Amino acid sequence: MSRILITSALPYINGIKHLGNLAGSMLPADVYARFMRARGHEVLYICATDEHGTPAELAAAKAGQDVRTYCDEQHDIQRRAGEQFGLSYDWFGRSSSPQNRELTQAFCEALDKNGLIEERTDKMVYSIDDGRFLPDRYVEGTCPHCGYDKARGDQCDNCGRLLDPTDLINPYSAVSGSRNLEVRDTKHLYLLQTKVEGRLRDWIASHDNWPHLAKSIANKHLEEGLIDRGITRDLAWGVPVTRDGKPRPGFENKVFYVWFDAPVEYIGATREMFDAKGDPEGWKKWWRLDAGADDVTYVEFMGKDNVAFHTVSFPATILGSGEPWKMVDTLKAFNWLNWYGGKFSTSMNRGVFMDQALELLPADYWRWYLIANSPESSDSSFTWEQFQATINKDLADVLGNFVNRIVKFTESKFEAKVPEGGEAGPLEEKLHADLSTLIAEATQAFEDMEMRKAAQAIRRIWVLGNEYLQEAAPWTAFKTDTGRAAVIVRHGLNLVRLYASLAQPLIPSTAEKIAQSVGESLPMTWPSTDAKAELSRLPVGQGVAAAEVLFKKIEDEQVAEWTQRFGGSEA
């Protein structure tokens, strides 16, 4: 048994997340966590709301609330949405927690003691009409590298280059749209990333196991050349800047940049969890190499836009601290799930958000679609038509139909019990061989975090069961040879049990119903690649009971209604 630490990108506090956010970090992290638990490993899956920065201040002001009250409410909303989607966090924390504040300040002080923090007087953009300095992402303009006219002051979403606000051409305030901007002097702390570049390059080079997307983004930023990064901002809401445990002189009205404190919350949230358990030192065994974390395998899941911060900025912080922190072993990055080729947008009525999705259909419909169409090798696009086809074919026709047919046949012909009698024949031997191969493929795909491949392999296993049942035809065999029919039914019911086990990471709520239909329950251990053994797990005489319809087909009328409500190709 291994110890596996899993984190996914922290959802920002200002509003419920859309399906693209879910598909690009939180859901695949949950699928992997569930798979690893089924394999018998000790898993810790950590996530949290990212609560600092200007967007939280502005969203709170728009809602007529103080920032703390706003964040309290939004954290609860996001936590409930995650629970309703079956996200099996071991802890869902908050970057505004006392634990994260203490750790963030400690990291800065360690960096400072190592000569990696420098006070600099910056020229920053000040909006005269807004009466405030504008944080990086609230200055927009034209990217000097690629000409994209909606680049933000921290990063260009078009070419991916990290920017400073003063780099932008024709900048304007994203708060008010005002171009009445001027550059003023303000003092800030800088993390001297350039001084740890050698260690950072060596660390990145040592990770040959990283998926291509994460590795290529990390190398791209190294090739462009590291720069020293400002880690404080002129804001009121955030982690206060300290030195030796006291407010740092000249920084009393400043806070740490959200991108400095947010990654620290992975550690902070773990500490929150163990504090809540009454074990204040327990978090260290997951994060400190000098406290036993050297046997932990740490895996991160995130969208491609977050990779630079987690392969460069946060590792520079950890390496620069000189302390024995556990660092990420594998970073699984995802491309974007788009909406009919464009971006999700609340203001333009484009796309479905997590709370809205659950108003339409249960979570497992969405979970299956998003994993089966995971944006791994390239960006992918959600369409209502593809969603309908995927659900109807994969879940209703292939999986749901198989489970319903074999269990109902058992109810009507074998007194709703796993039958005895008969000997396996050539059809069963072929089934065992084909199934063993496919279970091995699915298992390896999950191990490799290849989500789309894993879903494809499991769908092929569902199809294989249907093909076996169709060819073996127990309804025909029952008329002349009940022993032969019993063999087929017994294999079919064990396939149902196997399907429940394999479906646990992907569609956990439905997997529980499938297991119950053959007298079993979750959690189940992950199946071995010995299909013959797996298809003999159910004891003869065990009762079965057909579940309600597992998946209802999506009708054309529903697609038309949802397209009108949320937008489609015409939007």
PDB file of N, CA, C and O in Angstrom, residues 30 32 62 73 152 177 339 536 555:
ATOM      1  N   ASP A  30     -10.649  13.590  -8.620  1.00  0.00           N
ATOM      2  CA  ASP A  30     -11.536  12.716  -7.849  1.00  0.00           C
ATOM      3  C   ASP A  30     -11.544  11.302  -8.410  1.00  0.00           C
ATOM      4  O   ASP A  30     -11.495  10.324  -7.658  1.00  0.00           O
ATOM      5  N   TYR A  32      -9.195   9.797 -10.043  1.00  0.00           N
ATOM      6  CA  TYR A  32      -7.917   9.168  -9.698  1.00  0.00           C
ATOM      7  C   TYR A  32      -7.879   8.787  -8.217  1.00  0.00           C
ATOM      8  O   TYR A  32      -7.404   7.697  -7.853  1.00  0.00           O
ATOM      9  N   LYS A  62     -20.003  44.159  -5.022  1.00  0.00           N
ATOM     10  CA  LYS A  62     -21.168  44.067  -5.901  1.00  0.00           C
ATOM     11  C   LYS A  62     -22.344  43.408  -5.191  1.00  0.00           C
ATOM     12  O   LYS A  62     -23.508  43.754  -5.425  1.00  0.00           O
ATOM     13  N   GLU A  73     -19.987  32.599   2.565  1.00  0.00           N
ATOM     14  CA  GLU A  73     -21.147  32.074   1.828  1.00  0.00           C
ATOM     15  C   GLU A  73     -20.709  31.318   0.581  1.00  0.00           C
ATOM     16  O   GLU A  73     -21.222  30.230   0.285  1.00  0.00           O
ATOM     17  N   ARG A 152      -4.328  40.133 -20.030  1.00  0.00           N
ATOM     18  CA  ARG A 152      -4.356  40.657 -18.668  1.00  0.00           C
ATOM     19  C   ARG A 152      -2.946  41.048 -18.237  1.00  0.00           C
ATOM     20  O   ARG A 152      -1.964  40.610 -18.834  1.00  0.00           O
ATOM     21  N   GLY A 177     -13.203  50.193 -16.960  1.00  0.00           N
ATOM     22  CA  GLY A 177     -12.982  50.473 -18.377  1.00  0.00           C
ATOM     23  C   GLY A 177     -12.236  51.771 -18.613  1.00  0.00           C
ATOM     24  O   GLY A 177     -11.931  52.127 -19.749  1.00  0.00           O
ATOM     25  N   TRP A 339     -17.012  25.704 -25.076  1.00  0.00           N
ATOM     26  CA  TRP A 339     -18.449  25.622 -25.310  1.00  0.00           C
ATOM     27  C   TRP A 339     -18.693  25.909 -26.784  1.00  0.00           C
ATOM     28  O   TRP A 339     -18.599  27.042 -27.219  1.00  0.00           O
ATOM     29  N   SER A 536     -16.503 -15.159 -10.858  1.00  0.00           N
ATOM     30  CA  SER A 536     -17.013 -16.195  -9.958  1.00  0.00           C
ATOM     31  C   SER A 536     -17.110 -15.679  -8.523  1.00  0.00           C
ATOM     32  O   SER A 536     -17.098 -16.453  -7.576  1.00  0.00           O
ATOM     33  N   GLU A 555     -33.944  13.206 -24.519  1.00  0.00           N
ATOM     34  CA  GLU A 555     -34.804  13.368 -25.693  1.00  0.00           C
ATOM     35  C   GLU A 555     -34.449  14.636 -26.465  1.00  0.00           C
ATOM     36  O   GLU A 555     -33.896  15.587 -25.912  1.00  0.00           O
TER      37      GLU A 555
END
